[in-house]
């Protein structure tokens, strides 16, 4: 997911991308068999980072030829093929053995809403929970049918186990076979001045992904996550739209992986009904859950039962990987990531083409990492550089998650990484936004390199929304690798902050994840070019040194990284 330097503006649509847009369609064989991919750039690009190079690559990747670049479709196959051919043309070495492609197998699971049911019982009487209105539910298990019966409900606060913060919401309870009910975000959000967690800035423990994972580790049969608009940073409509229909996951065999039988969201109104039925004070327990020493509370009399029927099929996609070999430390790597996929297209009647071109999101980032790779080839680094264009970000960061589970380079040889996602054509700005500000020593290098461009660093404007955990870099961060996620800001060098913010707002309102996200020759790409140069400079500093930047002390990933590097 991305924030395009507009973290305060994305609002409800900035949910971590967990499914393809509901009106987006995959190309059918009959529609695409005659579609041919563009050849690699006919106009030679240079070893310098230039606006002309970026325009060429963005316009190609965002063209109709690639049919919206949906993973596991003909358009996605053509787009990834073009990226690989472009890597080969400029001289990057294949990054996956003798191939540029790291295969990524995906599992598409669709809930059979007619045959499935989910109900909560109050002393044996059904409460009448309504799908979409009160609850959205699914299973991640690769099984045609998953059932839970008479599973007791337990309120576990924020559902967090965080040793570095001295926090364990499961310490006082065994939830094996039970259904856990929990709040979104983390205790720091509720008590920003308390010193808990990272204050108002969301940590990874506040993300829904973590909460479902932790509940499964604890042996829960079901998970109910309470939706509240402010701490989630998006409304119920986003939940009901994004977690329904076909959902993509990394492929796995039946029985493989550890997941609760049922995962779900409930609306706040439904949650209040549950608490009232169990003679519990929702507001009082919400406050208590954010205080140290909170203990889980059984929701006496309430049980959950579910019968989940799903259709599933596997699909094949791929990450695209190129390498610039290091001259003196070739076994140490600096990583650049950007996702090449977008939402595909929808069938239309009339004059609309129905293609979600994804020019900003993320033809820009893919073009930028190719540009960075070409610049490193012209200025060979001491350490190696990996250019990793990942698939299926829009389906839940799946390509980067696959790489994180199947790394080509061991993490203790991966020095650091930089993620580039959705660069807006605002023009040159004085500020540089760091998403997840205060995370790692990479920010110190960025600050110095930005100053050399007469620029300054600012944190994202909405840290409680947790945008740091919504793009591909988080997949590597969770494995300990320090990752930087930064982009140009709002403070336009000539026209000021209101001008920059207005461009960002226009994109959010009219183009984000829509057919209007198209490339235009009228784009002001001077800022995009300067930002790409900046991020190249940061990586070059690391690639031409022996330094190993780390997470700051107290960061949730610091202990993992320290352990990782202990044997180096």
GROMACS .gro file of N, CA and C in nm, residues 397-451:
model
  165
  397UNK      N    1   0.055  -0.742  -0.051
  397UNK     CA    2   0.201  -0.747  -0.038
  397UNK      C    3   0.253  -0.889  -0.059
  398UNK      N    4   0.192  -0.964  -0.148
  398UNK     CA    5   0.220  -1.106  -0.157
  398UNK      C    6   0.355  -1.136  -0.222
  399UNK      N    7   0.392  -1.060  -0.325
  399UNK     CA    8   0.521  -1.086  -0.388
  399UNK      C    9   0.638  -1.061  -0.295
  400UNK      N   10   0.632  -0.953  -0.222
  400UNK     CA   11   0.740  -0.926  -0.125
  400UNK      C   12   0.735  -1.024  -0.009
  401UNK      N   13   0.614  -1.065   0.030
  401UNK     CA   14   0.602  -1.165   0.137
  401UNK      C   15   0.663  -1.298   0.092
  402UNK      N   16   0.643  -1.333  -0.035
  402UNK     CA   17   0.703  -1.456  -0.086
  402UNK      C   18   0.855  -1.446  -0.084
  403UNK      N   19   0.906  -1.332  -0.129
  403UNK     CA   20   1.052  -1.315  -0.125
  403UNK      C   21   1.103  -1.325   0.018
  404UNK      N   22   1.031  -1.265   0.111
  404UNK     CA   23   1.075  -1.268   0.251
  404UNK      C   24   1.079  -1.410   0.307
  405UNK      N   25   0.989  -1.496   0.259
  405UNK     CA   26   0.988  -1.636   0.302
  405UNK      C   27   1.085  -1.721   0.221
  406UNK      N   28   1.123  -1.671   0.105
  406UNK     CA   29   1.213  -1.745   0.016
  406UNK      C   30   1.321  -1.652  -0.037
  407UNK      N   31   1.404  -1.597   0.051
  407UNK     CA   32   1.500  -1.493   0.009
  407UNK      C   33   1.607  -1.549  -0.084
  408UNK      N   34   1.637  -1.474  -0.184
  408UNK     CA   35   1.746  -1.511  -0.274
  408UNK      C   36   1.880  -1.484  -0.207
  409UNK      N   37   1.886  -1.376  -0.131
  409UNK     CA   38   2.005  -1.340  -0.055
  409UNK      C   39   1.973  -1.354   0.093
  410UNK      N   40   2.056  -1.425   0.170
  410UNK     CA   41   2.029  -1.435   0.315
  410UNK      C   42   2.017  -1.298   0.379
  411UNK      N   43   1.933  -1.288   0.481
  411UNK     CA   44   1.909  -1.159   0.543
  411UNK      C   45   2.033  -1.103   0.612
  412UNK      N   46   2.121  -1.189   0.660
  412UNK     CA   47   2.243  -1.138   0.723
  412UNK      C   48   2.346  -1.094   0.620
  413UNK      N   49   2.313  -1.106   0.491
  413UNK     CA   50   2.396  -1.049   0.385
  413UNK      C   51   2.323  -0.933   0.315
  414UNK      N   52   2.201  -0.906   0.356
  414UNK     CA   53   2.124  -0.794   0.302
  414UNK      C   54   2.143  -0.675   0.396
  415UNK      N   55   2.217  -0.577   0.353
  415UNK     CA   56   2.259  -0.468   0.440
  415UNK      C   57   2.141  -0.377   0.475
  416UNK      N   58   2.063  -0.342   0.374
  416UNK     CA   59   1.950  -0.250   0.394
  416UNK      C   60   1.869  -0.246   0.266
  417UNK      N   61   1.750  -0.186   0.274
  417UNK     CA   62   1.666  -0.177   0.156
  417UNK      C   63   1.592  -0.045   0.148
  418UNK      N   64   1.552  -0.011   0.026
  418UNK     CA   65   1.475   0.111  -0.002
  418UNK      C   66   1.356   0.073  -0.088
  419UNK      N   67   1.238   0.113  -0.047
  419UNK     CA   68   1.116   0.082  -0.121
  419UNK      C   69   1.065   0.209  -0.189
  420UNK      N   70   1.024   0.195  -0.315
  420UNK     CA   71   0.970   0.310  -0.390
  420UNK      C   72   0.830   0.273  -0.439
  421UNK      N   73   0.732   0.351  -0.396
  421UNK     CA   74   0.593   0.316  -0.423
  421UNK      C   75   0.510   0.441  -0.445
  422UNK      N   76   0.464   0.460  -0.568
  422UNK     CA   77   0.368   0.565  -0.603
  422UNK      C   78   0.423   0.706  -0.584
  423UNK      N   79   0.499   0.751  -0.681
  423UNK     CA   80   0.557   0.885  -0.680
  423UNK      C   81   0.465   0.980  -0.756
  424UNK      N   82   0.422   1.085  -0.688
  424UNK     CA   83   0.331   1.180  -0.750
  424UNK      C   84   0.406   1.284  -0.833
  425UNK      N   85   0.348   1.324  -0.946
  425UNK     CA   86   0.410   1.428  -1.029
  425UNK      C   87   0.379   1.568  -0.978
  426UNK      N   88   0.421   1.596  -0.856
  426UNK     CA   89   0.396   1.726  -0.795
  426UNK      C   90   0.494   1.831  -0.844
  427UNK      N   91   0.613   1.789  -0.881
  427UNK     CA   92   0.723   1.882  -0.908
  427UNK      C   93   0.820   1.879  -0.791
  428UNK      N   94   0.920   1.963  -0.796
  428UNK     CA   95   1.026   1.962  -0.694
  428UNK      C   96   0.973   2.018  -0.561
  429UNK      N   97   1.002   1.946  -0.455
  429UNK     CA   98   0.959   1.990  -0.322
  429UNK      C   99   1.079   2.010  -0.231
  430UNK      N  100   1.061   2.096  -0.131
  430UNK     CA  101   1.168   2.118  -0.034
  430UNK      C  102   1.174   2.006   0.069
  431UNK      N  103   1.060   1.942   0.094
  431UNK     CA  104   1.055   1.842   0.199
  431UNK      C  105   1.058   1.701   0.142
  432UNK      N  106   1.100   1.608   0.227
  432UNK     CA  107   1.101   1.466   0.197
  432UNK      C  108   1.026   1.396   0.310
  433UNK      N  109   0.922   1.321   0.276
  433UNK     CA  110   0.841   1.253   0.378
  433UNK      C  111   0.901   1.116   0.407
  434UNK      N  112   0.923   1.090   0.535
  434UNK     CA  113   0.968   0.957   0.579
  434UNK      C  114   0.849   0.889   0.646
  435UNK      N  115   0.802   0.784   0.584
  435UNK     CA  116   0.691   0.707   0.640
  435UNK      C  117   0.748   0.614   0.747
  436UNK      N  118   0.687   0.615   0.864
  436UNK     CA  119   0.744   0.539   0.976
  436UNK      C  120   0.865   0.607   1.033
  437UNK      N  121   0.863   0.739   1.036
  437UNK     CA  122   0.976   0.819   1.083
  437UNK      C  123   1.019   0.775   1.223
  438UNK      N  124   1.151   0.773   1.243
  438UNK     CA  125   1.205   0.734   1.372
  438UNK      C  126   1.230   0.585   1.383
  439UNK      N  127   1.246   0.517   1.269
  439UNK     CA  128   1.259   0.372   1.271
  439UNK      C  129   1.404   0.324   1.265
  440UNK      N  130   1.484   0.380   1.175
  440UNK     CA  131   1.617   0.323   1.154
  440UNK      C  132   1.721   0.429   1.121
  441UNK      N  133   1.846   0.386   1.127
  441UNK     CA  134   1.960   0.473   1.098
  441UNK      C  135   1.968   0.511   0.950
  442UNK      N  136   1.888   0.447   0.866
  442UNK     CA  137   1.880   0.489   0.726
  442UNK      C  138   1.831   0.633   0.716
  443UNK      N  139   1.752   0.675   0.812
  443UNK     CA  140   1.701   0.812   0.811
  443UNK      C  141   1.812   0.914   0.832
  444UNK      N  142   1.918   0.875   0.905
  444UNK     CA  143   2.030   0.966   0.924
  444UNK      C  144   2.100   0.992   0.791
  445UNK      N  145   2.117   0.884   0.713
  445UNK     CA  146   2.179   0.900   0.580
  445UNK      C  147   2.089   0.981   0.489
  446UNK      N  148   1.960   0.952   0.492
  446UNK     CA  149   1.865   1.027   0.410
  446UNK      C  150   1.867   1.175   0.445
  447UNK      N  151   1.873   1.207   0.572
  447UNK     CA  152   1.874   1.347   0.616
  447UNK      C  153   1.994   1.420   0.557
  448UNK      N  154   2.111   1.357   0.562
  448UNK     CA  155   2.232   1.419   0.508
  448UNK      C  156   2.224   1.436   0.356
  449UNK      N  157   2.174   1.333   0.287
  449UNK     CA  158   2.165   1.342   0.141
  449UNK      C  159   2.058   1.441   0.098
  450UNK      N  160   1.950   1.450   0.174
  450UNK     CA  161   1.847   1.549   0.143
  450UNK      C  162   1.901   1.690   0.162
  451UNK      N  163   1.979   1.711   0.267
  451UNK     CA  164   2.038   1.843   0.291
  451UNK      C  165   2.127   1.884   0.174
   0.00000   0.00000   0.00000
